[in-house]
Amino acid sequence: MVEIRPGLSRSEVADWLREHAIDSVRIEGTNLDGTLIGKVVSTKKFLSGLETGFAFADIAAFGLDLGNVAYFGFALPPWRTNMGDILLRADTSTLCVWEPGRASVIGDFWTVDGSPLSACPRQALRRVTADAADRGYRIKVAVEMEATVFEEPLRQARLKGYRDLTPLGGESGACYVLAKSADWDTYMRTVAARLDELAIPWEAWNDEAASGQVELNLEIADPLTVADRWARARQVMREVADRLGHSVTFMAKWCDEFGQASHLNVSLERDGTNVFYAPDGPSELMTHFLGGVMASMPGTTSLALPWITSYRRLVDLEGPPTTVTWGVGNKTTAIRAVVGHPAYSRIEHRVPGSDSNVYLVLAAVLGSGLAGIAERREPPPPSDLMAWSLPSDAERLPRTISQAAEALERDTVLSDALGRELIDYWVGTRRWEWLSYHLHGGGPDSALTEWEARRYFELA
Amino acid sequence: MITFDVHEPGVSGDILVTVEDDPTPFVLSLARTIRAACRHPDLLPVVEKSADVVGVRSSTDHQSATLRFGRGGVRVVHGVSGDADLVVGCDPATEFEVHALPGTPIDGGRLAALNAVLNPPLPSWQDAATRFWSLTGDDPGMPGQIVVKCSGSGEELVLGDGPAGVVLTGSADQLARTFSGLGNLFDDLYSGALSLVGTLPQLSVLCGAHWKVKFHG
């Protein structure tokens, strides 16, 4: 029996589709690059594929870079064959009405022989979450999403090469400013209304530090739920921008000014109690979790800063962290520990860019943190000073996509948590990205290039 | 495989060819070319005698580098240094036939010497293939065997003694270039200069092996 939701049989799924007057279903999943991919199928096809899954070409789903060129130059995993198939199996608990007549469902990628696809980010996060559950922990996470919205519609942005665009809401550019033009408020109110329709709980939105920049905070939930909501919320923000005649980007930097982040907040519960809480600072478990996260931070950076442009955020004194540091209530460090509250005690990972794949980064942070607990790792001393512009003996985050890929390749904790095959595939694709950038006009000293804008504006 | 490991000493003859941390592909290719020149008995003295600081600018894109000769070594870094004694242009596709930049006259002898160093004679395709295999044959995903066929002479060379792998065919000159790390394996297949009997995964790993030789050979 195929369950669409607990207690629903296949025939009840069919009934649900009929009751909601669904004539097509968009089956979707997030690939390694963080792109939401999928196809639209008829209800008949959807019902027939519930058990078997839906075929996607391996190269098209997981083998093309953002410029639509095949990733090459490294040993491919066994599921990458001569353009063979992989399968997307719908997770029917995610089924929802996306718009009148069309449902949406998120799935996981599998190989044709029935194994979880090693490079599927949702499978990786599912494994890590299950591992935590086996150890008696329930994970709670929240994600902050930042993006920049422009007055110009996407077709005009394309014509302009994504340059010289007009940020929506005016040029005020200071955080939390309410004196925005009405079009900015209309955009975010429309986004929020769509999220409500889709039952994606949001907590807050506001303008961020740069002109046209917005921050949207999604409600705390378990990792898989939050990552699914993140993927859908990005889709919503793109669709609403298009509908209102605007454009939006999640590039880590769309110009040489302010960057955009995607901070992740994480805590662990056991038997309904936040085990990161202690009255006088980080609990012992939070300390060991931090020990694991800090040890794997250089490698995690490759996942948290996936693209060439991602590293342009890492500028001292500009907001994003630049050093491998943590501190209590310290937002200049890579990790901010929030302590002393029975409910809110947590870590905030401040490295991920808005262009990162939340499934992957969460899997890496949780995997390394759980390993830290298992090994009772101690983190370096906390920093209560400004963690920017430090002397050269301070450990800095990897500064480039190539340095970060090297760090990830060496990190055995992350390869244990996410799987060697996923790590090797990811590292191969980042090296491809490094080479592509340099062969298309980029260099270590280049300002934001046209190649980056064309490659990342719409898809990162 | 492309790797970013640049801490290899790069010793060729008595010359130490080094690159900066986190080097660019252009820097790595130039360093590999100079190492190849240092293995050639006629070119090693040219490198040893030089004390020039040479800026090299790509004429087709924004890549550039500085070659700092002298004190028993060559240091290659990205960008053209302000203290360069001469700055030349090159088309990376010609690997690295340099020319004077407009408005920058250069002594012909100096340019010829530099061109010689940056365009060392290619080994025979058999020697190049054997060296290619010694550098990459044990890398993950590499086929257990490569059969190399020279389309002109009909000669054949089998690299490796593993299970039947791929067959790569090309002219003697093309094979020598490919196995020496010149050009781009994928583009050469695309243009028909090379042909390959194998799988897509084998093509991927061979492209990586080619880049490994190109950047670290």
XYZ file of C-alpha atoms in Angstrom:
677
model
C 0.000 0.000 0.000
C 1.310 3.428 -0.947
C 0.686 6.071 1.656
C 0.248 9.654 0.608
C -0.195 10.789 4.167
C -0.516 8.594 7.217
C -3.602 6.498 6.783
C -4.183 7.251 3.097
C -4.193 4.450 0.577
C -3.455 4.696 -3.132
C -7.163 4.995 -3.887
C -7.383 7.727 -1.292
C -4.536 9.513 -3.024
C -6.557 9.352 -6.180
C -9.550 10.650 -4.250
C -7.421 13.524 -2.906
C -6.346 14.458 -6.401
C -9.961 14.385 -7.579
C -11.281 16.317 -4.582
C -8.770 19.074 -5.239
C -9.475 19.052 -8.976
C -5.827 18.289 -9.734
C -5.023 17.661 -13.371
C -1.228 17.638 -13.107
C 1.434 17.065 -10.495
C 4.831 18.740 -10.416
C 7.281 16.192 -9.068
C 10.400 17.945 -7.844
C 13.667 17.546 -6.023
C 16.765 19.559 -5.216
C 19.935 18.532 -6.987
C 23.493 18.854 -5.725
C 23.801 22.438 -6.957
C 20.714 23.457 -4.997
C 18.535 23.809 -8.064
C 14.912 22.721 -7.751
C 14.396 20.397 -10.702
C 11.447 18.298 -11.774
C 8.773 17.682 -14.321
C 5.021 17.959 -14.585
C 3.106 14.706 -14.973
C -0.533 13.846 -15.450
C -2.436 12.485 -12.465
C -2.615 9.102 -14.181
C 1.148 9.048 -14.637
C 1.660 10.240 -11.087
C -0.409 7.438 -9.628
C 1.326 4.869 -11.810
C 4.764 6.043 -10.708
C 4.171 6.272 -6.977
C 5.948 3.013 -6.256
C 8.452 2.829 -9.108
C 9.516 6.468 -9.190
C 9.962 8.770 -12.164
C 12.898 8.521 -14.515
C 15.324 11.407 -14.982
C 18.498 11.335 -17.090
C 21.432 11.149 -14.691
C 23.411 13.769 -16.557
C 20.520 16.225 -16.796
C 19.532 15.967 -13.134
C 22.935 15.847 -11.468
C 25.527 16.127 -14.210
C 25.163 19.594 -15.737
C 26.722 22.748 -14.409
C 24.770 25.994 -14.198
C 25.971 26.862 -17.694
C 24.364 23.663 -19.024
C 27.681 21.936 -19.687
C 28.352 18.435 -18.397
C 30.553 18.160 -15.338
C 33.672 16.265 -16.379
C 37.188 15.690 -15.215
C 36.940 13.219 -12.366
C 35.938 9.672 -11.566
C 32.174 9.473 -11.817
C 30.097 7.491 -9.321
C 28.521 4.234 -10.510
C 25.122 5.837 -11.090
C 26.588 8.225 -13.692
C 26.629 6.028 -16.755
C 26.130 6.639 -20.459
C 23.295 9.058 -19.740
C 21.302 6.389 -17.940
C 18.322 6.966 -15.703
C 17.946 7.766 -12.054
C 14.604 7.787 -10.289
C 12.740 10.426 -8.313
C 10.384 8.831 -5.822
C 7.714 11.115 -4.473
C 7.594 11.677 -0.736
C 3.843 11.857 -0.592
C 3.868 13.533 2.801
C 4.920 16.678 0.920
C 2.003 16.676 -1.510
C 0.211 20.000 -1.670
C -1.919 22.055 -4.015
C 0.558 24.429 -5.651
C -2.030 26.284 -7.690
C -5.521 25.502 -8.930
C -5.364 22.234 -10.828
C -1.707 21.551 -10.056
C -0.231 19.683 -7.136
C 3.395 19.653 -6.080
C 5.328 16.873 -4.423
C 8.970 16.677 -3.327
C 10.923 13.497 -3.769
C 14.213 11.746 -3.179
C 16.515 10.483 -5.895
C 17.310 6.780 -6.159
C 19.352 4.618 -8.458
C 17.551 2.241 -10.786
C 18.688 -0.683 -8.658
C 16.891 0.711 -5.647
C 19.698 2.361 -3.665
C 19.540 5.921 -2.386
C 21.389 8.138 -4.869
C 24.665 9.020 -3.168
C 24.613 12.595 -4.460
C 21.002 13.315 -3.472
C 21.134 16.078 -0.836
C 17.749 15.146 0.615
C 18.876 11.550 1.080
C 22.023 12.786 2.824
C 20.045 14.968 5.200
C 17.571 12.164 5.802
C 20.431 9.825 6.772
C 21.999 12.290 9.201
C 18.643 13.079 10.795
C 17.911 9.387 11.215
C 21.333 8.935 12.787
C 20.501 11.638 15.315
C 17.172 9.966 16.061
C 18.956 6.666 16.640
C 21.047 8.436 19.270
C 17.936 9.785 20.913
C 18.087 13.350 19.598
C 15.435 15.363 17.862
C 16.896 18.151 15.781
C 15.315 21.569 15.478
C 16.501 23.998 12.831
C 15.541 27.325 11.345
C 16.797 29.037 8.219
C 17.161 32.705 7.387
C 16.782 33.452 3.699
C 18.207 36.549 2.037
C 17.639 37.701 -1.509
C 17.686 40.889 -3.556
C 14.659 42.001 -5.529
C 14.814 44.341 -8.515
C 12.335 46.609 -10.229
C 13.148 45.120 -13.631
C 11.395 41.985 -14.857
C 13.584 38.987 -15.486
C 13.530 39.343 -19.269
C 14.911 42.865 -18.908
C 17.500 41.727 -16.377
C 18.613 39.120 -18.892
C 18.939 41.708 -21.632
C 21.087 43.829 -19.338
C 23.326 40.906 -18.457
C 22.028 41.195 -14.876
C 23.987 44.412 -14.454
C 22.928 47.928 -13.568
C 19.603 46.784 -12.168
C 17.387 48.894 -9.923
C 16.900 47.487 -6.419
C 13.230 47.389 -5.459
C 12.105 49.745 -2.708
C 14.526 52.560 -3.181
C 18.179 53.131 -2.464
C 17.932 53.641 1.315
C 19.955 50.508 1.930
C 19.887 50.544 5.712
C 18.536 47.593 7.664
C 14.970 47.490 9.067
C 13.934 50.671 7.269
C 10.162 50.824 6.939
C 10.135 53.827 4.661
C 10.133 51.709 1.546
C 8.174 52.340 -1.598
C 4.934 50.383 -1.769
C 6.173 47.984 -4.455
C 8.688 46.503 -1.992
C 5.989 45.880 0.600
C 3.663 44.477 -2.044
C 6.299 41.988 -3.111
C 6.928 40.618 0.366
C 3.242 40.627 1.317
C 2.508 38.607 -1.823
C 5.309 36.184 -0.971
C 3.965 35.790 2.560
C 0.450 35.231 1.291
C 1.664 32.508 -1.087
C 3.575 30.847 1.738
C 0.382 30.882 3.807
C -1.527 29.263 0.955
C 1.112 26.539 0.778
C 1.132 26.044 4.566
C 4.754 27.136 4.826
C 4.961 28.881 8.200
C 7.038 32.025 8.180
C 7.984 34.105 11.182
C 9.208 37.433 9.888
C 10.486 39.419 6.970
C 12.329 42.692 6.797
C 14.657 44.648 4.606
C 18.302 43.749 4.975
C 21.417 45.854 4.791
C 21.578 46.414 1.043
C 19.190 48.145 -1.311
C 16.491 45.794 -2.528
C 17.549 43.104 -0.099
C 14.998 41.117 1.893
C 15.308 38.622 4.698
C 12.670 35.970 5.232
C 12.681 33.768 8.335
C 10.984 30.393 8.192
C 9.598 28.742 11.294
C 11.586 26.217 13.312
C 10.965 22.568 12.424
C 12.826 19.321 11.803
C 15.668 19.479 9.238
C 13.924 17.781 6.325
C 10.799 19.878 6.719
C 12.785 23.101 6.913
C 14.892 22.216 3.890
C 11.770 21.339 1.871
C 10.174 24.612 2.888
C 13.359 26.484 1.965
C 13.317 24.940 -1.512
C 9.679 25.836 -1.987
C 10.020 29.318 -0.518
C 12.775 30.114 -3.025
C 10.496 28.916 -5.805
C 7.702 31.095 -4.422
C 9.967 34.148 -4.270
C 10.954 33.613 -7.897
C 7.392 33.032 -9.070
C 6.032 36.057 -7.220
C 8.804 38.261 -8.590
C 7.959 37.112 -12.089
C 4.234 37.610 -11.589
C 4.716 41.135 -10.293
C 7.090 42.043 -13.085
C 10.243 41.993 -10.969
C 13.305 39.788 -10.683
C 15.030 38.279 -7.675
C 18.412 36.676 -7.074
C 19.932 34.496 -4.387
C 23.486 35.110 -5.630
C 25.833 35.549 -2.691
C 26.724 38.926 -4.205
C 25.034 40.362 -7.255
C 27.341 43.397 -7.239
C 30.514 44.296 -5.405
C 28.608 45.667 -2.423
C 26.736 43.759 0.269
C 26.513 39.991 0.199
C 23.654 37.666 1.100
C 23.649 34.862 3.638
C 21.549 31.927 4.688
C 22.272 31.507 8.385
C 21.273 28.201 9.931
C 20.086 27.839 13.531
C 20.381 24.427 15.118
C 19.531 22.884 18.476
C 19.033 19.369 19.781
C 16.280 18.039 21.992
C 16.059 14.896 23.991
C 12.751 13.892 25.541
C 11.394 17.329 24.786
C 14.230 19.182 26.500
C 16.727 21.428 24.722
C 20.038 19.725 25.477
C 22.000 22.790 24.323
C 20.663 24.670 27.326
C 22.593 25.238 30.508
C 21.926 28.116 32.892
C 25.451 29.471 32.737
C 26.610 29.049 29.134
C 26.811 26.305 26.519
C 25.780 22.912 27.857
C 28.285 20.073 27.731
C 26.472 18.641 24.717
C 26.456 21.989 22.938
C 30.169 22.288 23.656
C 30.952 18.923 22.095
C 28.608 19.616 19.182
C 30.510 22.845 18.641
C 33.770 20.913 18.849
C 32.693 18.781 15.926
C 31.310 21.663 13.886
C 34.444 23.749 14.408
C 36.777 20.890 13.445
C 34.932 20.433 10.144
C 34.330 24.090 9.434
C 36.953 24.441 6.649
C 35.495 21.445 4.805
C 31.908 22.516 5.453
C 32.782 25.849 3.866
C 32.924 24.185 0.457
C 29.259 23.287 0.832
C 28.270 26.528 2.537
C 29.971 28.655 -0.118
C 29.395 26.603 -3.258
C 30.218 29.018 -6.056
C 32.990 31.338 -7.163
C 30.931 34.356 -6.136
C 30.202 32.909 -2.687
C 33.722 33.751 -1.545
C 33.317 37.408 -2.431
C 31.298 37.744 0.788
C 34.301 36.979 2.950
C 35.512 40.497 3.571
C 36.636 41.613 7.020
C 34.442 44.177 8.753
C 31.599 43.777 6.265
C 29.398 41.394 8.249
C 30.105 37.814 7.158
C 32.563 35.770 9.214
C 36.071 35.349 7.858
C 37.710 33.221 10.558
C 37.245 29.772 12.060
C 35.880 31.126 15.324
C 32.902 30.919 17.619
C 31.628 33.012 20.464
C 28.693 33.496 22.770
C 26.400 36.140 21.340
C 29.177 37.162 18.955
C 28.025 37.870 15.408
C 31.528 38.526 14.102
C 32.431 34.864 14.548
C 31.536 31.995 12.236
C 29.349 30.416 14.901
C 27.245 32.416 17.318
C 26.248 30.436 20.371
C 22.964 31.543 21.884
C 22.941 30.369 25.482
C 21.113 30.609 28.764
C 17.550 30.146 27.536
C 15.708 26.844 27.999
C 14.013 27.129 24.617
C 16.230 29.300 22.450
C 19.697 27.968 23.255
C 21.196 27.077 19.886
C 24.066 27.619 17.510
C 23.785 29.960 14.583
C 26.053 28.995 11.685
C 26.797 32.269 9.931
C 28.976 31.058 7.056
C 26.428 29.739 4.505
C 25.661 32.033 1.599
C 22.188 32.621 0.258
C 23.316 30.531 -2.707
C 24.000 27.435 -0.624
C 22.020 24.211 -0.676
C 20.355 24.008 2.730
C 19.912 20.215 2.529
C 23.654 19.769 2.082
C 24.890 22.341 4.567
C 22.506 21.113 7.252
C 23.671 17.551 6.659
C 27.298 18.649 7.047
C 26.710 20.762 10.157
C 24.595 18.120 11.841
C 26.914 15.292 10.830
C 30.008 17.019 12.151
C 28.215 18.175 15.305
C 26.913 14.716 16.096
C 30.416 13.320 15.535
C 31.680 15.931 17.971
C 29.237 14.703 20.609
C 30.157 11.076 19.967
C 33.871 11.846 20.264
C 33.424 14.393 23.067
C 35.369 16.937 21.025
C 36.367 20.222 22.593
C 36.060 23.368 20.506
C 38.746 26.045 20.501
C 38.243 28.761 23.115
C 35.331 31.091 22.395
C 36.035 34.549 21.117
C 34.540 37.530 22.887
C 36.431 39.957 20.679
C 35.857 41.095 17.135
C 36.791 38.163 14.900
C 37.727 40.268 11.869
C 41.079 41.744 10.835
C 42.919 39.301 13.077
C 46.682 38.702 12.894
C 47.913 36.223 10.335
C 48.155 33.357 12.825
C 44.353 33.281 13.176
C 42.802 30.459 11.173
C 40.790 31.920 8.335
C 37.971 30.306 6.444
C 39.045 29.038 3.026
C 39.189 32.073 0.754
C 38.451 30.388 -2.564
C 36.428 27.567 -4.033
C 39.656 25.647 -4.601
C 40.949 25.984 -1.031
C 37.580 24.926 0.357
C 37.368 21.910 -1.951
C 40.769 20.781 -0.733
C 39.663 21.116 2.875
C 36.514 19.129 2.213
C 38.409 16.386 0.443
C 40.605 15.955 3.525
C 37.724 15.922 6.031
C 37.055 12.339 7.008
C 34.274 13.243 9.433
C 32.237 14.824 6.660
C 32.922 11.968 4.268
C 31.677 9.563 6.940
C 28.559 11.642 7.541
C 27.666 12.460 3.945
C 29.316 9.542 2.184
C 32.619 9.441 0.326
C 30.847 9.218 -3.023
C 28.927 12.441 -2.432
C 32.044 14.256 -1.256
C 34.151 13.092 -4.201
C 31.437 14.056 -6.659
C 31.009 17.462 -5.036
C 34.754 18.145 -5.006
C 34.993 17.160 -8.674
C 32.210 19.572 -9.581
C 33.794 22.422 -7.589
C 37.088 21.890 -9.394
C 35.211 22.006 -12.664
C 33.694 25.311 -11.515
C 37.169 26.653 -10.664
C 38.468 25.742 -14.091
C 35.409 27.119 -15.892
C 35.720 30.441 -14.104
C 39.353 30.894 -15.057
C 38.771 29.847 -18.650
C 35.968 32.369 -19.018
C 37.729 35.535 -18.066
C 37.933 35.294 -14.294
C 40.998 35.557 -12.114
C 42.044 35.942 -8.491
C 41.888 39.728 -8.714
C 38.794 40.101 -10.884
C 35.812 42.060 -9.700
C 32.454 40.335 -10.138
C 32.540 39.030 -13.705
C 29.902 38.938 -16.401
C 30.361 35.170 -16.445
C 29.336 34.955 -12.778
C 26.293 37.161 -13.251
C 25.059 35.145 -16.218
C 25.757 31.833 -14.513
C 24.441 32.463 -11.016
C 21.797 35.207 -11.091
C 18.875 32.958 -11.926
C 20.009 29.548 -10.717
C 22.296 29.921 -7.710
C 42.049 14.557 -12.094
C 42.407 18.238 -11.488
C 44.030 18.729 -8.149
C 44.897 21.837 -6.273
C 47.929 20.281 -4.657
C 50.710 22.621 -5.638
C 53.211 21.776 -2.987
C 55.105 19.411 -5.234
C 58.679 20.673 -5.531
C 58.647 20.880 -9.313
C 62.323 20.126 -9.676
C 63.497 19.739 -13.271
C 67.202 19.299 -13.710
C 68.771 21.780 -11.330
C 65.915 24.231 -11.680
C 63.151 24.486 -9.101
C 59.904 25.622 -10.695
C 57.442 26.801 -8.057
C 54.021 28.387 -8.068
C 52.117 30.499 -5.578
C 49.454 29.120 -3.239
C 46.097 28.554 -4.896
C 47.491 29.011 -8.417
C 45.375 29.659 -11.490
C 45.188 27.215 -14.394
C 47.294 29.636 -16.460
C 50.015 29.670 -13.816
C 49.974 25.902 -13.512
C 50.175 25.414 -17.286
C 53.103 27.802 -17.590
C 54.920 26.070 -14.740
C 54.384 22.683 -16.357
C 55.710 24.032 -19.649
C 58.848 25.438 -18.033
C 59.434 22.138 -16.252
C 59.185 20.408 -19.627
C 61.710 22.874 -21.044
C 64.079 22.144 -18.165
C 64.026 18.467 -19.069
C 65.375 19.346 -22.512
C 69.193 19.549 -22.742
C 69.159 22.521 -25.138
C 66.678 24.544 -23.142
C 67.878 23.931 -19.607
C 70.875 26.291 -20.079
C 68.542 28.972 -21.427
C 66.421 28.778 -18.295
C 69.479 28.647 -16.056
C 70.980 31.778 -17.605
C 67.862 33.877 -17.523
C 67.330 36.432 -14.796
C 64.344 38.088 -16.416
C 61.052 38.918 -14.827
C 58.552 38.242 -17.602
C 54.922 39.224 -17.696
C 52.671 37.080 -19.883
C 49.247 38.285 -20.899
C 46.718 36.133 -22.694
C 45.553 37.820 -25.869
C 42.199 36.045 -25.791
C 41.046 36.523 -22.193
C 42.099 38.121 -18.904
C 44.576 35.486 -17.772
C 48.058 36.695 -16.982
C 51.129 35.616 -15.068
C 54.625 36.616 -14.105
C 57.632 34.333 -14.593
C 60.489 35.220 -12.289
C 63.695 33.534 -13.487
C 66.892 33.381 -11.494
C 68.620 32.071 -8.382
C 68.305 28.455 -9.513
C 64.618 28.502 -10.040
C 61.565 29.927 -11.702
C 58.656 31.313 -9.731
C 55.288 31.583 -11.485
C 52.504 33.720 -10.032
C 49.286 35.209 -11.396
C 49.093 38.778 -12.670
C 51.760 40.886 -14.319
C 54.176 42.271 -11.776
C 55.067 45.933 -11.881
C 58.775 45.101 -11.985
C 58.546 42.931 -15.110
C 61.507 43.412 -17.451
C 59.348 42.555 -20.408
C 55.689 41.865 -20.966
C 54.572 39.625 -23.812
C 51.282 38.385 -25.163
C 50.232 34.852 -25.941
C 47.229 32.932 -27.152
C 46.692 30.133 -24.617
C 45.331 27.997 -27.433
C 48.807 27.947 -28.966
C 50.444 27.014 -25.663
C 52.440 29.406 -25.373
C 53.661 31.041 -28.529
C 54.462 34.514 -27.291
C 54.519 37.739 -29.245
C 55.367 41.345 -28.582
C 52.463 43.428 -27.402
C 51.522 46.462 -29.497
C 53.734 49.390 -28.520
C 56.104 47.222 -26.525
C 59.195 46.529 -28.631
C 61.216 43.549 -27.474
C 64.648 42.408 -28.471
C 64.207 39.629 -31.009
C 66.734 37.342 -29.378
C 65.059 37.613 -26.039
C 61.666 36.884 -27.549
C 63.059 33.884 -29.415
C 64.633 32.491 -26.239
C 61.410 32.908 -24.348
C 59.457 31.285 -27.151
C 61.830 28.354 -27.095
C 61.400 27.877 -23.349
C 57.627 28.162 -23.540
C 57.390 25.839 -26.529
C 59.676 22.931 -25.734
C 59.885 20.179 -28.330
C 57.305 17.490 -27.817
C 58.474 13.979 -27.013
C 57.436 11.127 -29.264
C 53.808 10.159 -28.781
C 54.930 6.863 -27.301
C 57.152 8.560 -24.700
C 54.442 11.094 -23.920
C 51.833 8.354 -23.535
C 54.073 6.324 -21.264
C 54.751 9.344 -19.071
C 51.020 10.209 -19.043
C 50.234 6.719 -17.831
C 52.910 6.829 -15.134
C 51.367 10.049 -13.804
C 47.713 9.049 -13.977
C 47.338 5.302 -14.386
C 46.706 4.651 -10.707
C 44.202 7.467 -10.210
C 40.664 6.591 -9.112
C 38.391 5.656 -11.967
C 41.119 5.313 -14.589
C 40.584 2.394 -16.940
C 42.845 -0.552 -16.375
C 44.154 -0.253 -19.892
C 44.366 2.322 -22.664
C 45.054 1.178 -26.192
C 46.625 4.052 -28.093
C 46.496 3.875 -31.873
C 48.425 6.162 -34.184
C 46.262 6.836 -37.196
C 49.169 7.622 -39.496
C 51.556 4.753 -38.914
C 49.072 2.246 -37.601
C 51.314 1.692 -34.591
C 49.696 0.725 -31.336
C 50.740 1.097 -27.722
C 49.002 -0.563 -24.804
C 49.180 1.292 -21.514
C 48.447 -0.749 -18.417
C 47.762 -4.419 -18.032
C 44.299 -4.226 -16.529
C 41.039 -5.263 -18.106
C 40.252 -3.930 -21.559
C 39.511 -0.246 -21.232
C 39.452 2.407 -23.878
C 40.914 2.919 -27.323
C 42.254 6.371 -28.156
C 43.209 7.135 -31.735
C 44.888 10.181 -33.283
C 47.766 11.358 -35.387
C 51.280 11.099 -33.978
C 51.436 14.841 -33.398
C 47.995 14.982 -31.820
C 48.760 12.091 -29.498
C 52.035 13.685 -28.468
C 50.214 16.945 -27.691
C 47.409 15.282 -25.787
C 49.608 13.057 -23.676
C 51.908 16.001 -22.957
C 48.991 17.948 -21.513
C 48.544 20.381 -24.394
C 45.209 21.432 -25.801
C 41.965 20.124 -24.393
C 41.069 16.461 -24.659
C 37.340 17.136 -24.758
C 37.667 19.763 -27.497
C 39.978 17.536 -29.513
C 37.405 14.759 -29.391
C 34.677 17.223 -30.292
C 36.615 18.436 -33.315
C 37.434 14.929 -34.432
C 41.185 15.304 -33.975
C 40.971 12.361 -31.592
C 38.573 9.452 -31.411
C 37.711 7.426 -28.355
C 36.075 4.072 -27.861
C 34.889 4.053 -24.274
C 32.163 5.173 -21.908
C 31.160 8.625 -20.699
C 32.583 7.915 -17.228
C 35.860 6.910 -18.903
C 35.825 10.124 -20.912
C 35.322 12.088 -17.696
C 38.232 10.503 -15.913
C 40.471 10.821 -18.970
C 39.675 14.538 -19.168
C 40.708 14.798 -15.531
C 43.901 12.841 -16.207
C 44.693 15.174 -19.083
C 44.240 18.208 -16.832
C 46.428 16.615 -14.205
C 49.250 16.349 -16.723
C 48.482 19.822 -18.074
C 48.680 21.421 -14.637
C 51.099 19.180 -12.791
C 52.941 17.136 -15.404
